[in-house]
Structures are given as structure tokens and as C-alpha cells.
PDB file of C-alpha atoms in Angstrom:
ATOM      1  CA  MET A   1      14.870  -2.154   8.433  1.00  0.00           C
ATOM      2  CA  THR A   2      13.404  -4.878   6.253  1.00  0.00           C
ATOM      3  CA  PHE A   3       9.725  -5.024   5.349  1.00  0.00           C
ATOM      4  CA  TRP A   4       8.275  -8.314   4.163  1.00  0.00           C
ATOM      5  CA  VAL A   5       5.835  -9.339   1.466  1.00  0.00           C
ATOM      6  CA  HIS A   6       2.499 -10.579   2.812  1.00  0.00           C
ATOM      7  CA  TYR A   7      -0.557 -12.123   1.207  1.00  0.00           C
ATOM      8  CA  VAL A   8      -4.183 -11.798   2.297  1.00  0.00           C
ATOM      9  CA  VAL A   9      -6.443 -14.707   1.338  1.00  0.00           C
ATOM     10  CA  PRO A  10     -10.115 -13.831   1.792  1.00  0.00           C
ATOM     11  CA  SER A  11     -12.793 -15.974   3.346  1.00  0.00           C
ATOM     12  CA  GLY A  12     -13.792 -18.838   1.078  1.00  0.00           C
ATOM     13  CA  ALA A  13     -10.863 -18.404  -1.341  1.00  0.00           C
ATOM     14  CA  ALA A  14      -8.550 -20.984   0.243  1.00  0.00           C
ATOM     15  CA  GLY A  15      -8.733 -24.293  -1.554  1.00  0.00           C
ATOM     16  CA  ASN A  16      -7.966 -27.820  -0.489  1.00  0.00           C
ATOM     17  CA  GLY A  17      -4.348 -28.389   0.356  1.00  0.00           C
ATOM     18  CA  MET A  18      -3.683 -24.937   1.802  1.00  0.00           C
ATOM     19  CA  PRO A  19      -2.302 -25.229   5.310  1.00  0.00           C
ATOM     20  CA  ARG A  20      -4.985 -23.761   7.580  1.00  0.00           C
ATOM     21  CA  PRO A  21      -4.221 -22.653  11.094  1.00  0.00           C
ATOM     22  CA  ILE A  22      -6.780 -23.156  13.802  1.00  0.00           C
ATOM     23  CA  THR A  23      -7.657 -20.135  15.983  1.00  0.00           C
ATOM     24  CA  ASP A  24      -4.427 -18.451  17.216  1.00  0.00           C
ATOM     25  CA  GLU A  25      -2.110 -21.065  15.740  1.00  0.00           C
ATOM     26  CA  VAL A  26       0.608 -19.925  13.321  1.00  0.00           C
ATOM     27  CA  ILE A  27       1.862 -22.441  10.790  1.00  0.00           C
ATOM     28  CA  GLY A  28       5.478 -21.815   9.868  1.00  0.00           C
ATOM     29  CA  PHE A  29       7.443 -23.689   7.214  1.00  0.00           C
ATOM     30  CA  ALA A  30       9.962 -23.307   4.422  1.00  0.00           C
ATOM     31  CA  GLN A  31       9.077 -24.013   0.806  1.00  0.00           C
ATOM     32  CA  THR A  32      11.424 -24.197  -2.167  1.00  0.00           C
ATOM     33  CA  VAL A  33      10.107 -22.300  -5.182  1.00  0.00           C
ATOM     34  CA  ASP A  34      11.408 -22.227  -8.729  1.00  0.00           C
ATOM     35  CA  VAL A  35      12.891 -18.820  -9.648  1.00  0.00           C
ATOM     36  CA  ASP A  36      14.716 -17.579 -12.742  1.00  0.00           C
ATOM     37  CA  SER A  37      18.146 -18.362 -11.328  1.00  0.00           C
ATOM     38  CA  GLY A  38      17.207 -21.793  -9.936  1.00  0.00           C
ATOM     39  CA  ASP A  39      15.549 -22.584  -6.628  1.00  0.00           C
ATOM     40  CA  ARG A  40      14.946 -20.395  -3.614  1.00  0.00           C
ATOM     41  CA  THR A  41      13.715 -21.382  -0.200  1.00  0.00           C
ATOM     42  CA  VAL A  42      11.068 -19.009   1.125  1.00  0.00           C
ATOM     43  CA  GLU A  43       9.978 -18.945   4.763  1.00  0.00           C
ATOM     44  CA  PHE A  44       6.202 -18.804   5.276  1.00  0.00           C
ATOM     45  CA  ALA A  45       3.986 -18.114   8.277  1.00  0.00           C
ATOM     46  CA  ILE A  46       0.225 -18.577   7.881  1.00  0.00           C
ATOM     47  CA  LEU A  47      -2.289 -17.293  10.401  1.00  0.00           C
ATOM     48  CA  ALA A  48      -6.049 -16.945  10.525  1.00  0.00           C
ATOM     49  CA  VAL A  49      -7.315 -13.362  10.357  1.00  0.00           C
ATOM     50  CA  GLY A  50     -11.057 -12.887  10.646  1.00  0.00           C
ATOM     51  CA  ASN A  51     -12.592 -15.463   8.307  1.00  0.00           C
ATOM     52  CA  GLY A  52      -9.572 -15.484   5.998  1.00  0.00           C
ATOM     53  CA  PHE A  53      -5.835 -16.004   6.182  1.00  0.00           C
ATOM     54  CA  GLN A  54      -2.678 -13.955   6.146  1.00  0.00           C
ATOM     55  CA  ILE A  55       0.541 -15.377   4.738  1.00  0.00           C
ATOM     56  CA  ALA A  56       3.833 -13.749   5.698  1.00  0.00           C
ATOM     57  CA  THR A  57       6.978 -14.463   3.686  1.00  0.00           C
ATOM     58  CA  ASP A  58      10.642 -13.600   3.972  1.00  0.00           C
ATOM     59  CA  ILE A  59      10.647 -11.868   0.569  1.00  0.00           C
ATOM     60  CA  ASP A  60      12.188  -8.418   1.009  1.00  0.00           C
ATOM     61  CA  CYS A  61       9.500  -5.960  -0.091  1.00  0.00           C
ATOM     62  CA  THR A  62      11.923  -3.021  -0.214  1.00  0.00           C
ATOM     63  CA  ALA A  63      14.184  -4.918  -2.626  1.00  0.00           C
ATOM     64  CA  LEU A  64      11.106  -5.895  -4.651  1.00  0.00           C
ATOM     65  CA  LEU A  65      10.068  -2.234  -4.916  1.00  0.00           C
ATOM     66  CA  ARG A  66      13.599  -1.300  -5.987  1.00  0.00           C
ATOM     67  CA  GLY A  67      13.398  -3.815  -8.819  1.00  0.00           C
ATOM     68  CA  HIS A  68      15.906  -6.383  -7.572  1.00  0.00           C
ATOM     69  CA  ALA A  69      15.628  -9.297  -9.991  1.00  0.00           C
ATOM     70  CA  GLU A  70      15.920 -12.008  -7.319  1.00  0.00           C
ATOM     71  CA  GLU A  71      13.040 -10.593  -5.255  1.00  0.00           C
ATOM     72  CA  ILE A  72      10.881 -10.026  -8.349  1.00  0.00           C
ATOM     73  CA  ALA A  73      11.399 -13.661  -9.379  1.00  0.00           C
ATOM     74  CA  ALA A  74      10.676 -14.850  -5.840  1.00  0.00           C
ATOM     75  CA  ALA A  75       7.476 -12.771  -5.638  1.00  0.00           C
ATOM     76  CA  ARG A  76       6.266 -14.149  -8.982  1.00  0.00           C
ATOM     77  CA  ALA A  77       6.989 -17.712  -7.865  1.00  0.00           C
ATOM     78  CA  VAL A  78       5.219 -17.213  -4.538  1.00  0.00           C
ATOM     79  CA  ASP A  79       2.280 -15.498  -6.286  1.00  0.00           C
ATOM     80  CA  ALA A  80       1.893 -18.694  -8.317  1.00  0.00           C
ATOM     81  CA  TRP A  81       2.344 -20.843  -5.200  1.00  0.00           C
ATOM     82  CA  VAL A  82      -0.359 -18.896  -3.315  1.00  0.00           C
ATOM     83  CA  LEU A  83      -2.722 -19.082  -6.295  1.00  0.00           C
ATOM     84  CA  GLY A  84      -2.158 -22.835  -6.354  1.00  0.00           C
ATOM     85  CA  PHE A  85      -4.007 -22.958  -3.029  1.00  0.00           C
ATOM     86  CA  ALA A  86      -6.283 -19.920  -3.213  1.00  0.00           C
ATOM     87  CA  ARG A  87      -8.354 -18.650  -6.097  1.00  0.00           C
ATOM     88  CA  ARG A  88      -7.903 -15.040  -4.988  1.00  0.00           C
ATOM     89  CA  ALA A  89      -5.419 -13.104  -2.856  1.00  0.00           C
ATOM     90  CA  VAL A  90      -3.731  -9.744  -2.421  1.00  0.00           C
ATOM     91  CA  ARG A  91       0.056  -9.361  -2.236  1.00  0.00           C
ATOM     92  CA  ILE A  92       0.770  -6.432   0.056  1.00  0.00           C
ATOM     93  CA  HIS A  93       3.668  -4.528   1.612  1.00  0.00           C
ATOM     94  CA  GLU A  94       3.972  -5.152   5.342  1.00  0.00           C
ATOM     95  CA  LEU A  95       3.490  -1.487   6.319  1.00  0.00           C
ATOM     96  CA  LEU A  96       0.261  -1.176   4.338  1.00  0.00           C
ATOM     97  CA  LEU A  97      -1.028  -4.360   5.918  1.00  0.00           C
ATOM     98  CA  LEU A  98      -0.236  -3.062   9.405  1.00  0.00           C
ATOM     99  CA  ARG A  99      -2.011   0.213   8.603  1.00  0.00           C
ATOM    100  CA  TRP A 100      -5.019  -1.740   7.270  1.00  0.00           C
ATOM    101  CA  HIS A 101      -5.240  -3.592  10.585  1.00  0.00           C
ATOM    102  CA  GLU A 102      -5.163  -0.264  12.448  1.00  0.00           C
ATOM    103  CA  VAL A 103      -8.008   1.308  10.461  1.00  0.00           C
ATOM    104  CA  SER A 104     -10.258  -1.679   9.762  1.00  0.00           C
ATOM    105  CA  SER A 105     -12.684  -3.397  12.046  1.00  0.00           C
ATOM    106  CA  GLU A 106     -12.229  -7.054  12.944  1.00  0.00           C
ATOM    107  CA  SER A 107     -15.035  -8.018  10.572  1.00  0.00           C
ATOM    108  CA  HIS A 108     -13.470  -6.151   7.628  1.00  0.00           C
ATOM    109  CA  ARG A 109      -9.896  -7.461   7.995  1.00  0.00           C
ATOM    110  CA  SER A 110     -10.525 -10.513   5.821  1.00  0.00           C
ATOM    111  CA  SER A 111     -12.815  -8.719   3.332  1.00  0.00           C
ATOM    112  CA  ILE A 112     -10.829  -8.568   0.105  1.00  0.00           C
ATOM    113  CA  ASP A 113     -13.287  -6.114  -1.437  1.00  0.00           C
ATOM    114  CA  SER A 114     -12.923  -3.687   1.474  1.00  0.00           C
ATOM    115  CA  LEU A 115      -9.157  -4.135   1.452  1.00  0.00           C
ATOM    116  CA  GLU A 116      -8.908  -3.500  -2.297  1.00  0.00           C
ATOM    117  CA  ARG A 117     -11.077  -0.361  -2.062  1.00  0.00           C
ATOM    118  CA  TRP A 118      -8.868   0.935   0.748  1.00  0.00           C
ATOM    119  CA  LEU A 119      -5.663   0.053  -1.126  1.00  0.00           C
ATOM    120  CA  THR A 120      -6.921   1.667  -4.330  1.00  0.00           C
ATOM    121  CA  ALA A 121      -7.679   4.873  -2.414  1.00  0.00           C
ATOM    122  CA  HIS A 122      -4.249   4.923  -0.737  1.00  0.00           C
ATOM    123  CA  ASP A 123      -2.073   3.522  -3.530  1.00  0.00           C
ATOM    124  CA  PRO A 124      -3.966   3.765  -6.837  1.00  0.00           C
ATOM    125  CA  THR A 125      -0.859   2.934  -8.889  1.00  0.00           C
ATOM    126  CA  GLY A 126      -0.419  -0.376  -7.061  1.00  0.00           C
ATOM    127  CA  ASP A 127       3.209   0.190  -6.161  1.00  0.00           C
ATOM    128  CA  TYR A 128       2.799  -1.542  -2.791  1.00  0.00           C
ATOM    129  CA  TRP A 129       0.175  -4.181  -3.552  1.00  0.00           C
ATOM    130  CA  ALA A 130      -1.193  -6.450  -6.262  1.00  0.00           C
ATOM    131  CA  SER A 131      -4.505  -8.224  -6.636  1.00  0.00           C
ATOM    132  CA  LEU A 132      -4.098 -11.862  -7.682  1.00  0.00           C
ATOM    133  CA  GLY A 133      -6.453 -14.491  -9.032  1.00  0.00           C
ATOM    134  CA  ARG A 134      -9.858 -14.751 -10.633  1.00  0.00           C
ATOM    135  CA  GLY A 135     -11.990 -11.663 -10.449  1.00  0.00           C
ATOM    136  CA  ALA A 136      -9.005  -9.674  -9.231  1.00  0.00           C
ATOM    137  CA  ARG A 137      -9.262  -5.943  -9.498  1.00  0.00           C
ATOM    138  CA  LEU A 138      -5.941  -4.620 -10.652  1.00  0.00           C
ATOM    139  CA  PRO A 139      -4.685  -1.201  -9.619  1.00  0.00           C
ATOM    140  CA  THR A 140      -4.664   1.551 -12.205  1.00  0.00           C
ATOM    141  CA  ALA A 141      -1.312   1.684 -13.957  1.00  0.00           C
ATOM    142  CA  GLN A 142       0.363   5.060 -14.188  1.00  0.00           C
ATOM    143  CA  PRO A 143       3.103   5.867 -16.703  1.00  0.00           C
ATOM    144  CA  GLN A 144       6.621   5.902 -15.239  1.00  0.00           C
ATOM    145  CA  SER A 145       8.544   9.137 -15.726  1.00  0.00           C
TER     146      SER A 145
END
């Protein structure tokens, strides 16, 4: 089973030029990003969640966690792409995002501060998520054994 990399863009963080879905609309498209080995086309789906946005990608989160160079390069390129449109975001593993939606209220789903507090409590080393952008709170790094 493949789990995908997602991004959460909080309310007010999306800048001009970011594709913005209206109500239940999902905007899907492919975007070529520059990676270490050349170009890679990444599939995106953007949807409105609460007052913010969720961006799904076809980057394999399991391969990213296992340190596959191609997925690491793709995630870095997409991080930069997302931050080109949003001043703040969280990159998150699909399963954590699904769990967040199960435990959070509708009003908290787009709150980046609430999300980061919850993520820090559940994954303090930041193995499955990363805070991106200005004012980002980074997870506490733990030494690898």
C-alpha cells in the first residue's frame, strides 16, 4: 500500500497565484519540478479544508521515510513549490493527516498551530511531518542510533 505526501496550508497563508478551489471543488493538475536527477512530474490535488487548503501529491511517503533519493529530492522540490505560493505549510504523511481529521473538529482542521501541537505530541522527532515557512515550528530532532 502506498501512502502519499500531503501539505496543509493554513487560513491566510496562501498567497496570490495559488490555485484555490471553491467549496467542494478539487483542483487536480500535474506540475514538473526540478529535482537532483533532472525533472519530475508530480500530480497535485488541492482542496479546501476549513478555512485553509490541503494539497495531496503523488510523492511516495513510505519511500521518502526509507530515504529513497528520488523521493527526497521530489519532496524538497515540492516543499519549495508550495512555499512559492504559501508563506507557511506543514508537510505530513497521509496516515497522520487522516488521523488528524478523525480527532479534530471542523474548526480546528485548518489551524496550523493546533495541528503542529498535535503532531509534536504524537511524533516529536518529526519523522512523519515537517513544518515549512516563516514562523515554522520545527520538530525536536533526536539523534539517530
